[in-house]
Amino acid sequence: MNDYYAQNEPDPFESSHMLQNKTPVGNAHPSTYREWSGDATDQYSRWDPRGWSLKKKIFLAAGVVVVIVAVVVGSVLGVRANRYPNYSKLNYSLKDNFSGSSFFDNFEYYTGADPTHGFVQYIDRAASTWLNLTSATDTSAVLKVDTTYSGSEAANGRQSVRVTSKNTYADGLFIFDVIHTPYGCGTWPALWLTDPNNWPENGEIDVVEATNAGTFGTQSTLHTSKACSMGVKRKESGTVANEDCYYEANGYTGCGVKGTESTYGPEFNSKGGGVYAMELRDAGIRVWQWVRSEIPSDITSGSPDPSTWGKAFADFPSTDCDIGSHFKNQSIIINISLCGDWAGASKYYTKQSSCPGNCAAFVRDNATSFDTAYWEFGGFKVYQAS
């Protein structure tokens, strides 16, 4: 059958009806004639594409393309926004145990200038032992700031301690039993990990960090080289401070997560301290914190299983940060700096913590104000996946 005829053939009933009522051509009424022989497009409904103009077809085709693109882009963005690493269960075995009277045997004492420009003098093991700034018993280890010397005897900075673990780690589960966290005007304590000889290339993980009065909670932060961002899906209870982990971004603040007041300082100490746990693995870095009465039983029994701990305080997933390439050769570091870039800044020293006068002058002249500026640890344990 001819395609044109097939497409334009009138309905048989309609044709018969029109033939029966048609007058001779010579006498045909103009409207009657047009009804039979008019433009073919008049036969189609507005929804029939065969009757659409080229302009209409192009317009509608463009609309379809826009809708398809929007759906595809939306789907891609949705998938990207929901990306999240697989923190599957790992079986951990104890590798290192820092505890008892030999606690500080696991560390080297740092005596160089403070990299954070603090008003502090870091002293060696012999001096710190003589001044009782580091000590350890069967049940705990203490690291503190000098509370003896003032004025001219502290003119170049108050004496304190910074120690770095002899062992280094590429991954692992770190359990830090903390009985007392340091606080007080001018203080800047931290429990952290880094490669001191290759910073920031090999990364830095601040597990516990706070300044001055210590009433604003702990902060866990990463500092890295370029191409490490946390602007992705995360599962954490803390409050995000910044998302770009590049060490120079946001005024050298890294990508931090802030805790509540109970996670550090006087409130944390009043509950007998507790445990901070940090897991470093290719899937990401996570930090948990519990007060003494809420420590999971698998930690106290020596069989830690992070897959049962629930939401972390801070979650740094590998989604847009290659953890394995950004964090290498990590050493555990404990220190208490004084003043410096963070604690000494007026925004934090004066406005946030209402500390008196100039930070350096206060630290120099007020030895007895540092009675609470000490760490006390029940011990550290490092586990690695078997």
C-alpha atoms as one frame of an Amber mdcrd trajectory, in Angstrom:
protein
   0.000   0.000   0.000   1.266   3.477  -0.824   2.539   5.077   2.407   1.174
   8.486   1.588  -2.205   7.079   0.829  -2.184   4.926   3.926  -1.374   7.967
   6.088  -3.964  10.215   4.465  -6.785   7.788   3.661 -10.083   9.106   5.093
 -12.092   6.989   7.427 -14.420   4.800   5.302 -17.515   5.815   7.259 -16.532
   9.454   7.081 -15.923   9.233   3.282 -19.230   7.524   2.662 -21.054  10.107
   4.724 -19.435  12.996   2.834 -20.100  11.442  -0.596 -23.737  10.981   0.208
 -24.109  14.661   1.042 -21.758  16.142  -1.528 -23.210  18.497  -4.183 -21.743
  18.710  -7.695 -18.399  20.456  -7.824 -19.709  23.356  -9.725 -22.288  24.072
  -7.078 -20.164  23.115  -4.086 -20.211  25.463  -1.121 -16.679  26.728  -0.422
 -16.664  25.489   3.152 -17.928  22.068   2.146 -15.165  21.718  -0.409 -12.422
  22.757   2.039 -13.669  20.175   4.524 -12.880  17.454   2.011  -9.780  18.765
   0.279  -8.137  21.018   2.900  -4.487  20.866   4.331  -3.570  17.386   5.613
  -2.336  18.799   8.954  -5.861  19.810   9.823  -6.665  16.123  10.204  -4.316
  15.548  13.222  -4.880  16.308  16.894  -2.512  18.688  18.700  -0.836  15.653
  20.334  -0.071  13.864  17.042   3.613  14.539  16.065   2.748  14.117  12.371
   1.010  17.440  12.455   3.720  19.395  14.327   5.763  22.101  12.677   9.558
  21.754  12.455   9.986  24.574  14.977   7.760  22.808  17.482   9.614  19.527
  17.018  12.997  21.191  17.601  11.716  22.991  20.698  10.300  19.820  22.224
  13.415  17.798  21.353  15.559  20.393  23.114  13.303  20.139  26.157  13.682
  16.365  26.249  17.482  16.701  26.072  17.471  19.180  28.961  15.368  16.829
  31.094  17.634  13.857  30.319  20.771  15.854  31.149  19.206  17.069  34.413
  18.291  13.510  35.408  21.776  12.194  34.593  23.552  15.045  36.408  21.235
  14.695  39.397  21.889  10.966  39.551  25.664  11.457  39.343  25.630  14.140
  42.021  23.397  12.003  44.206  25.725   9.027  43.912  28.754  11.236  44.548
  27.156  12.834  47.614  26.424   9.404  49.079  29.865   7.896  48.534  31.242
   6.462  51.748  34.077   4.014  52.441  33.588   0.499  53.719  34.754   0.478
  57.339  34.491  -3.297  57.470  35.447  -5.129  60.643  39.164  -5.717  61.190
  40.620  -8.182  63.671  43.107  -6.309  65.814  46.022  -7.732  67.796  48.127
  -5.888  70.380  51.426  -4.578  68.995  52.710  -2.056  71.560  51.837  -1.392
  75.191  53.046   1.840  76.785  52.340   1.478  80.484  53.724   1.285  83.992
  57.006   2.712  85.233  58.649   2.166  81.821  56.112   4.362  80.005  58.632
   7.036  78.982  61.173   4.457  77.815  59.098   4.310  74.646  59.803   7.962
  73.814  62.558  10.339  72.774  62.632  13.790  74.394  62.528  16.749  72.026
  64.644  19.789  72.976  64.445  22.020  69.910  62.563  25.260  69.354  58.792
  25.036  69.452  57.488  24.804  65.852  54.293  26.618  66.892  56.233  29.630
  68.240  55.328  29.029  71.845  56.810  30.721  74.903  58.239  27.420  76.089
  61.504  25.571  76.671  61.373  21.836  76.010  63.847  20.003  78.216  65.533
  16.596  78.037  64.770  13.502  80.083  67.393  14.109  82.751  66.187  17.659
  83.411  62.521  16.708  83.298  63.117  13.872  85.756  65.040  16.168  88.103
  62.282  18.807  87.924  59.626  16.078  88.188  58.022  17.140  84.911  57.814
  13.516  83.761  57.253  10.560  86.057  55.705   7.117  85.868  54.460   4.506
  88.323  52.815   1.124  87.931  49.428   2.793  87.470  50.008   6.041  85.568
  52.411   8.385  83.786  52.521  12.166  84.190  53.866  14.897  81.883  53.568
  18.477  83.093  54.646  22.107  82.949  57.087  23.640  85.444  55.401  25.258
  88.451  58.556  26.461  90.213  60.344  29.197  88.297  59.059  32.692  87.476
  60.310  36.059  86.313  63.898  36.146  85.098  64.227  32.372  85.566  61.502
  31.908  82.959  62.487  34.853  80.775  62.991  32.650  77.720  59.865  30.602
  78.253  58.497  28.218  80.864  59.954  24.734  80.925  57.816  21.915  79.602
  58.104  18.548  77.862  57.564  17.171  74.385  58.164  13.465  73.690  58.032
  11.458  70.454  57.532   7.697  70.275  60.457   5.606  69.067  58.152   3.362
  67.075  56.366   4.590  63.971  53.113   3.440  62.390  51.505   3.342  58.954
  48.165   2.196  60.341  46.585   0.809  63.476  44.127   1.267  66.296  45.431
   3.529  69.067  43.867   3.411  72.528  44.804   6.328  74.794  43.739   6.022
  78.428  43.730   9.600  79.720  43.158  10.291  83.411  43.759  14.059  83.357
  43.919  16.616  80.536  45.981  19.825  80.982  44.302  23.213  81.110  44.934
  26.779  82.270  45.633  30.168  80.728  48.426  30.041  78.179  48.442  26.258
  77.771  48.337  24.435  74.451  48.434  20.682  75.087  48.194  18.044  72.382
  48.232  14.289  71.923  48.949  13.696  68.268  50.757  11.771  65.547  53.014
  12.886  62.710  56.305  12.228  60.958  58.434  15.052  62.412  61.010  14.739
  59.645  58.516  14.861  56.781  55.804  17.332  57.692  53.356  18.010  56.152
  54.056  15.474  53.368  53.395  12.517  55.675  50.491  14.150  57.466  49.504
  15.010  61.017  46.666  13.612  63.133  45.718  15.667  66.189  43.778  13.225
  68.345  43.311  15.465  71.394  44.011  19.191  71.380  42.751  22.242  73.262
  43.937  25.607  74.572  43.773  27.838  77.631  40.784  27.258  79.940  39.996
  23.944  78.269  36.250  24.463  78.628  35.427  24.345  74.930  36.005  20.660
  74.299  38.701  18.823  72.428  39.395  19.160  68.731  40.571  16.415  66.372
  42.275  17.688  63.226  44.164  16.529  60.145  46.941  18.524  58.478  48.092
  17.299  55.069  49.680  18.148  51.754  47.340  19.092  48.892  44.373  17.024
  47.649  42.761  15.954  50.907  39.253  17.240  51.546  36.451  16.292  53.929
  33.568  17.999  52.146  31.918  14.585  51.786  29.474  12.292  53.565  30.658
  11.644  57.139  29.293   9.845  60.172  30.327  11.722  63.307  28.924  13.352
  66.418  31.336  16.299  66.526  30.982  19.690  64.849  32.954  20.335  61.663
  35.296  23.325  61.854  36.866  23.203  58.372  36.821  20.717  55.485  40.064
  21.413  53.592  42.890  19.457  55.242  45.679  21.175  53.299  47.990  22.561
  55.954  48.059  26.108  54.556  44.290  26.379  54.113  42.102  28.430  56.461
  45.029  30.016  58.254  46.907  26.742  58.824  44.017  25.276  60.816  43.591
  21.993  58.916  40.282  20.121  58.829  39.060  19.880  62.401  36.112  18.480
  64.309  35.108  20.030  67.636  33.685  18.247  70.652  31.466  19.397  73.492
  32.750  20.704  76.818  32.580  17.214  78.322  35.230  15.899  75.914  38.118
  17.763  77.556  39.288  19.807  80.525  37.732  20.199  83.977  34.494  18.383
  83.142  36.270  15.443  81.518  38.766  15.241  84.386  36.033  15.355  87.039
  34.624  12.097  85.675  37.903  10.260  86.093  39.011  10.951  82.554  38.358
   8.299  79.958  39.580   6.919  76.656  40.304   8.440  73.283  40.614   5.925
  70.447  41.927   6.627  66.967  41.759   4.242  64.025  44.097   4.840  61.076
  43.374   2.700  57.996  43.022   3.078  54.237  39.246   3.538  54.524  39.722
   6.594  56.726  40.657   7.984  60.124  38.175   7.950  62.987  38.349   9.216
  66.563  36.111   8.170  69.481  35.952   9.492  73.029  34.331   8.105  76.193
  34.379   9.156  79.827  35.569   6.526  82.288  32.150   5.061  83.083  31.269
   4.581  79.401  34.384   2.857  78.047  33.309  -0.124  75.885  33.936  -3.501
  77.502  35.865  -4.790  74.477  38.474  -2.080  75.114  38.895  -2.927  78.792
  39.083  -6.643  77.943  41.855  -6.060  75.411  39.828  -7.081  72.341  38.804
  -3.764  70.757  36.291  -3.889  67.907  35.518  -0.461  66.393  32.691  -1.950
  64.326  30.635  -2.119  67.547  31.348   1.392  68.824  28.792   3.298  66.817
  29.244   6.780  65.416  32.710   8.268  65.891  33.319  11.680  67.426  35.347
  12.601  64.324  35.221  10.838  60.968  37.739  11.548  58.194  36.771   9.180
  55.338  39.002   8.416  52.364  36.348   9.547  49.849  38.311  12.596  48.654
  41.565  11.918  50.496  43.956   9.054  49.814  44.735   8.176  53.432  47.546
   5.759  52.588  49.488   8.347  50.604  48.854  11.267  52.976  49.701   9.531
  56.269  52.940   7.607  56.666  55.575   6.870  59.286  53.498   8.275  62.149
  54.986   8.771  65.629  52.939   9.421  68.771  53.727  12.823  70.275  52.726
  14.273  73.647  53.458  17.863  74.564  52.271  20.956  76.376  53.189  24.139
  74.569  52.570  27.604  76.014  51.121  30.600  74.163  52.156  30.253  70.526
  50.118  30.680  67.364  46.877  29.307  68.793  46.806  29.630  72.576  48.539
  33.011  72.504  46.288  34.616  69.908  44.071  37.269  71.510  40.981  35.698
  69.932  41.480  32.620  72.111  43.622  33.809  75.018  41.719  37.006  75.819
  38.297  36.852  74.181  37.458  33.159  74.444  39.098  32.225  77.748  39.212
  35.655  79.465  42.870  35.192  80.406  44.724  38.186  81.882  47.185  40.525
  80.182  49.733  39.336  77.664  50.130  35.574  77.275  53.934  35.465  77.396
  54.074  37.777  80.420  51.486  35.687  82.242  53.351  32.454  81.525  56.660
  33.970  82.604  55.490  35.454  85.896  52.919  33.005  87.279  54.453  29.614
  88.002  51.768  28.573  90.467  49.047  29.116  87.861  50.108  25.913  86.124
  49.114  23.384  88.765  46.464  21.955  86.421  48.740  21.956  83.365  49.559
  18.261  83.273  48.733  15.091  81.400  48.151  11.893  83.321  47.820   8.651
  81.394  46.702   5.200  82.401  48.616   3.904  79.379  48.599   3.605  75.600
  47.952   0.507  73.526  48.543   0.150  69.812  46.759  -2.600  67.903  47.265
  -3.628  64.301  45.075  -5.673  61.987  46.092  -9.315  61.762
